[in-house]
């Protein structure tokens, strides 16, 4: 049964793409698209966090961005669509949470003023591997966007699967309009090559690049706080400049970030006074103030 909030008949936007059924679209597909659009219309800003490969800190950035916005008083949703490695529940200490269904969909898990949805909540066992073929993955992505009862939100932060394959592509096509993408990389040149691909990907799917973050850039000594460059730094910045997208800043490798992730606590909240949290805030403030860049920049 559809709840009242799932239909968009009352909306006055005559330009909305959900107003008309597509020529090749079945009635069922059209109804689903309208339900999805009705949900997404209630979210002011939608930001996707991308990376060329896994393990570079994409979820860490997504979690801390969402937490910082929530702590400032915004209504925030965090959608973890990292299908093969949904780490958000563990990194926020929510791994034992289960989902509750409603008439029209499913309720996200709440942590303070933040609403969280992750495939991790659907796995019976944390050690379960998700072995799905393409159509099943697409199905779950669509379901996440159609069935989750976010309600009214100021921001939805989407933690996308790594790479530039079918899953991030579907997300960018389905979440309309997206304010833009934040691309996370590590400093080495090998990782930076993937950043180029991620930027090109955004250009192809017409998603504005809000900027590049270079994570694990240098190491913060837990004793004296000094940052030592253990890998050649600057790869992310060079590529951002070269490809004419904003460089948002660098986050050093900080043992407290890894520790807070393992402890299920958002770093930016629990280590709020640390110099690394301050660097994260500087980056997040830029993301907030970035006016929508021109398409493809
Ligand atoms: P991804 O989402 O790209 O796969 P994660 O955000 O899950 O990456 O990060 C991978 C691991 O690295 C996690 O254990 C996380 O706590 C840790 N990590 C991420 N960024 C940092 C950092 N700047 N300093 C220390 N550890 C980090």
mmCIF file of C-alpha atoms and ligand atoms in Angstrom:
data_model
loop_
_atom_site.group_PDB
_atom_site.id
_atom_site.type_symbol
_atom_site.label_atom_id
_atom_site.label_comp_id
_atom_site.label_asym_id
_atom_site.label_seq_id
_atom_site.Cartn_x
_atom_site.Cartn_y
_atom_site.Cartn_z
ATOM 1 C CA UNK A 1 0.000 0.000 0.000
ATOM 2 C CA UNK A 2 1.274 3.478 -0.787
ATOM 3 C CA UNK A 3 1.392 6.049 1.971
ATOM 4 C CA UNK A 4 0.237 9.579 1.194
ATOM 5 C CA UNK A 5 3.789 10.912 1.154
ATOM 6 C CA UNK A 6 4.830 8.549 -1.605
ATOM 7 C CA UNK A 7 2.772 10.107 -4.348
ATOM 8 C CA UNK A 8 3.507 13.402 -5.977
ATOM 9 C CA UNK A 9 0.123 14.352 -7.423
ATOM 10 C CA UNK A 10 -0.123 17.490 -5.310
ATOM 11 C CA UNK A 11 3.202 18.896 -6.541
ATOM 12 C CA UNK A 12 2.934 22.021 -8.685
ATOM 13 C CA UNK A 13 6.272 21.619 -10.509
ATOM 14 C CA UNK A 14 5.174 21.168 -14.095
ATOM 15 C CA UNK A 15 8.788 20.686 -15.263
ATOM 16 C CA UNK A 16 9.381 17.687 -13.015
ATOM 17 C CA UNK A 17 10.489 14.632 -15.007
ATOM 18 C CA UNK A 18 8.202 12.471 -12.847
ATOM 19 C CA UNK A 19 5.132 14.214 -14.297
ATOM 20 C CA UNK A 20 5.163 12.149 -17.466
ATOM 21 C CA UNK A 21 5.517 8.460 -18.154
ATOM 22 C CA UNK A 22 8.528 7.652 -20.357
ATOM 23 C CA UNK A 23 7.873 6.106 -23.763
ATOM 24 C CA UNK A 24 9.646 2.871 -22.908
ATOM 25 C CA UNK A 25 8.568 2.867 -19.265
ATOM 26 C CA UNK A 26 5.979 0.401 -17.944
ATOM 27 C CA UNK A 27 3.187 1.639 -15.667
ATOM 28 C CA UNK A 28 4.864 -0.076 -12.730
ATOM 29 C CA UNK A 29 8.257 1.480 -13.477
ATOM 30 C CA UNK A 30 6.613 4.891 -13.779
ATOM 31 C CA UNK A 31 4.827 4.505 -10.432
ATOM 32 C CA UNK A 32 8.113 3.485 -8.782
ATOM 33 C CA UNK A 33 9.886 6.466 -10.298
ATOM 34 C CA UNK A 34 7.198 8.805 -9.002
ATOM 35 C CA UNK A 35 7.465 7.307 -5.537
ATOM 36 C CA UNK A 36 11.238 7.744 -5.613
ATOM 37 C CA UNK A 37 10.948 11.315 -6.831
ATOM 38 C CA UNK A 38 8.392 12.118 -4.134
ATOM 39 C CA UNK A 39 10.897 10.994 -1.481
ATOM 40 C CA UNK A 40 13.855 12.806 -3.044
ATOM 41 C CA UNK A 41 11.851 16.030 -3.449
ATOM 42 C CA UNK A 42 11.718 16.346 0.328
ATOM 43 C CA UNK A 43 15.514 16.470 0.582
ATOM 44 C CA UNK A 44 17.100 19.886 -0.029
ATOM 45 C CA UNK A 45 20.686 18.896 -0.755
ATOM 46 C CA UNK A 46 21.994 15.591 -2.017
ATOM 47 C CA UNK A 47 25.737 14.987 -2.031
ATOM 48 C CA UNK A 48 27.439 11.797 -3.195
ATOM 49 C CA UNK A 49 30.845 10.724 -1.876
ATOM 50 C CA UNK A 50 32.890 8.854 -4.479
ATOM 51 C CA UNK A 51 36.327 7.277 -4.675
ATOM 52 C CA UNK A 52 38.281 5.552 -7.407
ATOM 53 C CA UNK A 53 38.977 2.567 -5.180
ATOM 54 C CA UNK A 54 38.099 1.120 -1.778
ATOM 55 C CA UNK A 55 39.965 1.748 1.463
ATOM 56 C CA UNK A 56 40.833 5.394 0.825
ATOM 57 C CA UNK A 57 38.493 6.787 3.507
ATOM 58 C CA UNK A 58 35.289 7.402 1.543
ATOM 59 C CA UNK A 59 33.017 6.126 4.339
ATOM 60 C CA UNK A 60 35.066 8.044 6.902
ATOM 61 C CA UNK A 61 34.506 11.258 4.956
ATOM 62 C CA UNK A 62 30.793 10.516 4.436
ATOM 63 C CA UNK A 63 30.235 9.776 8.147
ATOM 64 C CA UNK A 64 32.118 12.833 9.372
ATOM 65 C CA UNK A 65 30.489 15.135 6.829
ATOM 66 C CA UNK A 66 27.025 13.889 7.833
ATOM 67 C CA UNK A 67 27.852 14.125 11.553
ATOM 68 C CA UNK A 68 29.256 17.659 11.271
ATOM 69 C CA UNK A 69 26.135 18.840 9.432
ATOM 70 C CA UNK A 70 23.918 17.180 12.034
ATOM 71 C CA UNK A 71 25.843 18.766 14.924
ATOM 72 C CA UNK A 72 25.262 22.164 13.325
ATOM 73 C CA UNK A 73 21.524 21.567 13.506
ATOM 74 C CA UNK A 74 20.753 20.277 10.006
ATOM 75 C CA UNK A 75 18.411 17.354 9.407
ATOM 76 C CA UNK A 76 20.699 14.798 7.834
ATOM 77 C CA UNK A 77 20.357 11.408 6.181
ATOM 78 C CA UNK A 78 23.310 9.107 5.537
ATOM 79 C CA UNK A 79 22.808 6.441 2.894
ATOM 80 C CA UNK A 80 25.477 3.737 2.762
ATOM 81 C CA UNK A 81 25.239 2.101 -0.648
ATOM 82 C CA UNK A 82 28.668 0.508 -0.478
ATOM 83 C CA UNK A 83 27.046 -2.804 -1.341
ATOM 84 C CA UNK A 84 30.092 -5.027 -0.908
ATOM 85 C CA UNK A 85 31.545 -3.305 2.132
ATOM 86 C CA UNK A 86 28.812 -1.518 4.107
ATOM 87 C CA UNK A 87 30.960 -0.205 6.963
ATOM 88 C CA UNK A 88 28.771 2.677 8.192
ATOM 89 C CA UNK A 89 26.854 0.625 10.830
ATOM 90 C CA UNK A 90 30.115 -0.579 12.411
ATOM 91 C CA UNK A 91 31.777 2.831 12.218
ATOM 92 C CA UNK A 92 28.795 4.393 14.012
ATOM 93 C CA UNK A 93 28.324 1.595 16.557
ATOM 94 C CA UNK A 94 25.000 0.553 15.020
ATOM 95 C CA UNK A 95 25.846 -2.969 13.881
ATOM 96 C CA UNK A 96 23.156 -4.548 16.069
ATOM 97 C CA UNK A 97 20.343 -2.319 14.850
ATOM 98 C CA UNK A 98 17.507 -3.845 12.853
ATOM 99 C CA UNK A 99 15.115 -2.109 10.499
ATOM 100 C CA UNK A 100 11.432 -1.449 11.069
ATOM 101 C CA UNK A 101 8.936 -1.567 8.237
ATOM 102 C CA UNK A 102 5.981 0.777 7.795
ATOM 103 C CA UNK A 103 2.957 0.697 5.469
ATOM 104 C CA UNK A 104 4.810 2.593 2.784
ATOM 105 C CA UNK A 105 8.418 1.600 3.281
ATOM 106 C CA UNK A 106 11.147 1.199 5.872
ATOM 107 C CA UNK A 107 12.345 3.506 8.641
ATOM 108 C CA UNK A 108 16.005 4.488 8.729
ATOM 109 C CA UNK A 109 17.943 3.956 11.956
ATOM 110 C CA UNK A 110 18.245 7.182 13.973
ATOM 111 C CA UNK A 111 21.335 8.443 15.774
ATOM 112 C CA UNK A 112 20.736 11.868 17.284
ATOM 113 C CA UNK A 113 19.282 13.954 14.496
ATOM 114 C CA UNK A 114 20.797 11.759 11.803
ATOM 115 C CA UNK A 115 18.913 9.079 9.882
ATOM 116 C CA UNK A 116 20.988 6.213 8.571
ATOM 117 C CA UNK A 117 20.301 3.479 6.048
ATOM 118 C CA UNK A 118 22.782 0.806 5.090
ATOM 119 C CA UNK A 119 22.731 -2.582 3.500
ATOM 120 C CA UNK A 120 24.618 -3.625 6.627
ATOM 121 C CA UNK A 121 21.325 -3.436 8.567
ATOM 122 C CA UNK A 122 19.883 -6.105 6.278
ATOM 123 C CA UNK A 123 22.709 -8.613 6.668
ATOM 124 C CA UNK A 124 21.985 -11.178 9.375
ATOM 125 C CA UNK A 125 25.636 -11.645 10.093
ATOM 126 C CA UNK A 126 28.388 -9.034 9.769
ATOM 127 C CA UNK A 127 30.625 -11.641 8.162
ATOM 128 C CA UNK A 128 28.109 -12.362 5.391
ATOM 129 C CA UNK A 129 29.430 -11.587 1.938
ATOM 130 C CA UNK A 130 27.074 -9.949 -0.519
ATOM 131 C CA UNK A 131 27.236 -11.996 -3.704
ATOM 132 C CA UNK A 132 24.773 -10.415 -6.086
ATOM 133 C CA UNK A 133 24.602 -10.144 -9.801
ATOM 134 C CA UNK A 134 24.151 -6.771 -11.477
ATOM 135 C CA UNK A 135 20.325 -6.676 -11.652
ATOM 136 C CA UNK A 136 20.003 -7.523 -7.944
ATOM 137 C CA UNK A 137 22.402 -4.737 -7.047
ATOM 138 C CA UNK A 138 20.440 -2.292 -9.164
ATOM 139 C CA UNK A 139 17.240 -3.520 -7.527
ATOM 140 C CA UNK A 140 18.515 -2.859 -4.025
ATOM 141 C CA UNK A 141 19.810 0.597 -4.962
ATOM 142 C CA UNK A 142 16.395 1.492 -6.371
ATOM 143 C CA UNK A 143 14.682 0.099 -3.299
ATOM 144 C CA UNK A 144 16.920 2.137 -0.995
ATOM 145 C CA UNK A 145 15.903 5.285 -2.835
ATOM 146 C CA UNK A 146 12.221 4.408 -3.137
ATOM 147 C CA UNK A 147 11.341 2.779 0.160
ATOM 148 C CA UNK A 148 13.361 4.525 2.856
ATOM 149 C CA UNK A 149 11.192 6.972 4.812
ATOM 150 C CA UNK A 150 13.637 9.868 5.163
ATOM 151 C CA UNK A 151 10.933 12.484 5.599
ATOM 152 C CA UNK A 152 12.088 16.114 5.243
ATOM 153 C CA UNK A 153 15.867 16.474 5.220
ATOM 154 C CA UNK A 154 18.314 19.315 4.706
ATOM 155 C CA UNK A 155 21.054 16.967 3.468
ATOM 156 C CA UNK A 156 21.347 13.418 2.197
ATOM 157 C CA UNK A 157 24.947 12.199 2.127
ATOM 158 C CA UNK A 158 25.405 9.132 -0.058
ATOM 159 C CA UNK A 159 28.366 6.817 0.526
ATOM 160 C CA UNK A 160 28.674 5.247 -2.937
ATOM 161 C CA UNK A 161 30.359 1.994 -3.896
ATOM 162 C CA UNK A 162 33.974 2.596 -5.001
ATOM 163 C CA UNK A 163 34.947 2.942 -8.641
ATOM 164 C CA UNK A 164 33.130 4.155 -11.699
ATOM 165 C CA UNK A 165 31.042 1.088 -12.502
ATOM 166 C CA UNK A 166 27.344 0.357 -12.801
ATOM 167 C CA UNK A 167 26.441 1.032 -9.172
ATOM 168 C CA UNK A 168 27.746 4.607 -8.820
ATOM 169 C CA UNK A 169 26.379 5.207 -12.311
ATOM 170 C CA UNK A 170 22.881 4.117 -11.267
ATOM 171 C CA UNK A 171 23.060 6.274 -8.165
ATOM 172 C CA UNK A 172 24.043 9.356 -10.140
ATOM 173 C CA UNK A 173 21.280 8.715 -12.644
ATOM 174 C CA UNK A 174 18.580 7.966 -10.085
ATOM 175 C CA UNK A 175 19.277 10.682 -7.499
ATOM 176 C CA UNK A 176 18.051 13.753 -9.318
ATOM 177 C CA UNK A 177 19.058 16.471 -8.907
ATOM 178 C CA UNK A 178 22.390 15.819 -7.175
ATOM 179 C CA UNK A 179 24.134 18.902 -5.763
ATOM 180 C CA UNK A 180 27.430 17.275 -6.566
ATOM 181 C CA UNK A 181 30.127 14.767 -5.779
ATOM 182 C CA UNK A 182 32.956 14.848 -3.268
ATOM 183 C CA UNK A 183 35.831 12.675 -4.472
ATOM 184 C CA UNK A 184 38.136 11.071 -1.908
ATOM 185 C CA UNK A 185 41.619 9.862 -2.741
ATOM 186 C CA UNK A 186 44.941 9.062 -1.094
ATOM 187 C CA UNK A 187 48.074 10.980 -2.085
ATOM 188 C CA UNK A 188 49.942 8.366 -4.129
ATOM 189 C CA UNK A 189 50.019 8.724 -7.880
ATOM 190 C CA UNK A 190 48.418 5.298 -8.404
ATOM 191 C CA UNK A 191 45.356 6.426 -6.447
ATOM 192 C CA UNK A 192 45.394 9.772 -8.177
ATOM 193 C CA UNK A 193 44.972 8.092 -11.560
ATOM 194 C CA UNK A 194 41.628 6.856 -10.271
ATOM 195 C CA UNK A 195 40.661 10.397 -9.327
ATOM 196 C CA UNK A 196 40.944 11.396 -12.958
ATOM 197 C CA UNK A 197 38.546 8.579 -13.798
ATOM 198 C CA UNK A 198 36.128 9.689 -11.073
ATOM 199 C CA UNK A 199 36.195 13.292 -12.320
ATOM 200 C CA UNK A 200 35.652 12.150 -15.928
ATOM 201 C CA UNK A 201 32.836 9.911 -14.708
ATOM 202 C CA UNK A 202 31.104 12.883 -13.028
ATOM 203 C CA UNK A 203 31.465 14.917 -16.203
ATOM 204 C CA UNK A 204 29.927 12.166 -18.277
ATOM 205 C CA UNK A 205 26.927 11.813 -15.988
ATOM 206 C CA UNK A 206 26.612 15.603 -15.538
ATOM 207 C CA UNK A 207 27.220 15.583 -11.799
ATOM 208 C CA UNK A 208 29.092 18.700 -10.603
ATOM 209 C CA UNK A 209 32.367 17.933 -8.808
ATOM 210 C CA UNK A 210 32.264 19.768 -5.479
ATOM 211 C CA UNK A 211 35.902 18.919 -4.938
ATOM 212 C CA UNK A 212 38.658 16.453 -4.190
ATOM 213 C CA UNK A 213 39.827 15.494 -0.685
ATOM 214 C CA UNK A 214 43.261 13.986 -0.212
ATOM 215 C CA UNK A 215 42.939 11.591 2.720
ATOM 216 C CA UNK A 216 45.769 9.855 4.611
ATOM 217 C CA UNK A 217 48.025 12.705 3.516
ATOM 218 C CA UNK A 218 50.941 12.521 5.964
ATOM 219 C CA UNK A 219 50.912 11.005 9.427
ATOM 220 C CA UNK A 220 49.967 12.865 12.622
ATOM 221 C CA UNK A 221 52.217 11.918 15.517
ATOM 222 C CA UNK A 222 49.850 11.059 18.411
ATOM 223 C CA UNK A 223 52.448 12.454 20.874
ATOM 224 C CA UNK A 224 53.509 15.804 19.414
ATOM 225 C CA UNK A 225 50.888 16.361 16.682
ATOM 226 C CA UNK A 226 53.532 16.956 14.008
ATOM 227 C CA UNK A 227 52.550 15.804 10.509
ATOM 228 C CA UNK A 228 55.188 13.698 8.715
ATOM 229 C CA UNK A 229 54.852 12.957 5.008
ATOM 230 C CA UNK A 230 55.393 9.221 4.776
ATOM 231 C CA UNK A 231 54.107 8.903 1.222
ATOM 232 C CA UNK A 232 54.626 11.456 -1.524
ATOM 233 C CA UNK A 233 51.780 13.916 -0.853
ATOM 234 C CA UNK A 234 49.960 16.258 -3.184
ATOM 235 C CA UNK A 235 48.694 13.815 -5.855
ATOM 236 C CA UNK A 236 45.062 14.787 -5.262
ATOM 237 C CA UNK A 237 45.811 18.498 -5.353
ATOM 238 C CA UNK A 238 47.824 18.245 -8.573
ATOM 239 C CA UNK A 239 45.019 16.383 -10.348
ATOM 240 C CA UNK A 240 42.310 18.689 -8.991
ATOM 241 C CA UNK A 241 44.228 21.705 -10.290
ATOM 242 C CA UNK A 242 44.991 19.988 -13.572
ATOM 243 C CA UNK A 243 41.352 19.019 -14.133
ATOM 244 C CA UNK A 244 40.059 22.378 -12.898
ATOM 245 C CA UNK A 245 37.971 21.148 -9.996
ATOM 246 C CA UNK A 246 38.202 22.515 -6.423
ATOM 247 C CA UNK A 247 40.747 20.960 -4.093
ATOM 248 C CA UNK A 248 39.023 20.866 -0.705
ATOM 249 C CA UNK A 249 42.016 19.959 1.439
ATOM 250 C CA UNK A 250 44.073 17.172 2.950
ATOM 251 C CA UNK A 251 43.328 14.983 5.962
ATOM 252 C CA UNK A 252 46.353 13.328 7.549
ATOM 253 C CA UNK A 253 46.544 9.726 8.638
ATOM 254 C CA UNK A 254 45.552 10.037 12.293
ATOM 255 C CA UNK A 255 45.438 6.952 14.544
ATOM 256 C CA UNK A 256 42.451 8.528 16.324
ATOM 257 C CA UNK A 257 40.409 8.349 13.081
ATOM 258 C CA UNK A 258 41.026 4.614 12.774
ATOM 259 C CA UNK A 259 40.373 4.154 16.498
ATOM 260 C CA UNK A 260 37.093 6.071 16.437
ATOM 261 C CA UNK A 261 35.947 4.050 13.400
ATOM 262 C CA UNK A 262 36.699 0.825 15.255
ATOM 263 C CA UNK A 263 34.987 2.141 18.386
ATOM 264 C CA UNK A 264 31.826 3.050 16.466
ATOM 265 C CA UNK A 265 32.166 6.791 17.126
ATOM 266 C CA UNK A 266 32.198 9.662 14.666
ATOM 267 C CA UNK A 267 35.695 11.164 14.850
ATOM 268 C CA UNK A 268 34.608 14.752 14.311
ATOM 269 C CA UNK A 269 32.330 14.523 17.345
ATOM 270 C CA UNK A 270 34.448 12.528 19.736
ATOM 271 C CA UNK A 271 37.774 14.178 18.917
ATOM 272 C CA UNK A 272 36.203 17.558 18.233
ATOM 273 C CA UNK A 273 39.080 19.612 19.623
ATOM 274 C CA UNK A 274 41.847 17.796 17.732
ATOM 275 C CA UNK A 275 43.785 19.568 14.943
ATOM 276 C CA UNK A 276 42.624 16.868 12.469
ATOM 277 C CA UNK A 277 38.961 17.534 13.327
ATOM 278 C CA UNK A 278 39.650 21.218 12.650
ATOM 279 C CA UNK A 279 41.055 20.301 9.210
ATOM 280 C CA UNK A 280 37.903 18.254 8.546
ATOM 281 C CA UNK A 281 35.721 21.211 9.531
ATOM 282 C CA UNK A 282 37.619 23.483 7.128
ATOM 283 C CA UNK A 283 36.880 21.001 4.336
ATOM 284 C CA UNK A 284 33.226 20.594 5.311
ATOM 285 C CA UNK A 285 32.689 24.366 5.469
ATOM 286 C CA UNK A 286 33.868 24.601 1.878
ATOM 287 C CA UNK A 287 31.486 21.843 0.784
ATOM 288 C CA UNK A 288 28.600 23.704 2.431
ATOM 289 C CA UNK A 289 29.390 27.029 0.847
ATOM 290 C CA UNK A 290 30.204 25.743 -2.616
ATOM 291 C CA UNK A 291 27.599 27.234 -4.816
ATOM 292 C CA UNK A 292 26.448 24.725 -7.374
ATOM 293 C CA UNK A 293 29.333 24.755 -9.869
ATOM 294 C CA UNK A 294 28.538 24.755 -13.541
ATOM 295 C CA UNK A 295 27.687 21.366 -14.934
ATOM 296 C CA UNK A 296 30.732 19.300 -15.758
ATOM 297 C CA UNK A 297 33.209 21.449 -13.830
HETATM 298 P P1 LIG B 1 36.515 3.356 2.161
HETATM 299 O O1 LIG B 1 35.121 3.788 2.485
HETATM 300 O O2 LIG B 1 37.160 4.198 1.112
HETATM 301 O O3 LIG B 1 36.644 1.883 1.868
HETATM 302 P P2 LIG B 1 37.009 3.713 4.997
HETATM 303 O O4 LIG B 1 36.455 5.062 5.297
HETATM 304 O O5 LIG B 1 36.192 2.521 5.377
HETATM 305 O O6 LIG B 1 37.421 3.615 3.463
HETATM 306 O O7 LIG B 1 38.442 3.666 5.673
HETATM 307 C C1 LIG B 1 39.238 2.478 5.659
HETATM 308 C C2 LIG B 1 39.965 2.380 7.009
HETATM 309 O O8 LIG B 1 40.899 3.440 7.119
HETATM 310 C C3 LIG B 1 39.018 2.490 8.204
HETATM 311 O O9 LIG B 1 39.492 1.640 9.216
HETATM 312 C C4 LIG B 1 39.180 3.952 8.650
HETATM 313 O O10 LIG B 1 38.966 4.125 10.043
HETATM 314 C C5 LIG B 1 40.641 4.207 8.301
HETATM 315 N N1 LIG B 1 40.903 5.605 7.954
HETATM 316 C C6 LIG B 1 40.287 6.358 7.014
HETATM 317 N N2 LIG B 1 40.828 7.587 6.965
HETATM 318 C C7 LIG B 1 41.824 7.605 7.893
HETATM 319 C C8 LIG B 1 42.775 8.592 8.329
HETATM 320 N N3 LIG B 1 42.810 9.799 7.778
HETATM 321 N N4 LIG B 1 43.631 8.249 9.331
HETATM 322 C C9 LIG B 1 43.593 7.018 9.890
HETATM 323 N N5 LIG B 1 42.750 6.046 9.514
HETATM 324 C C10 LIG B 1 41.862 6.327 8.530
#
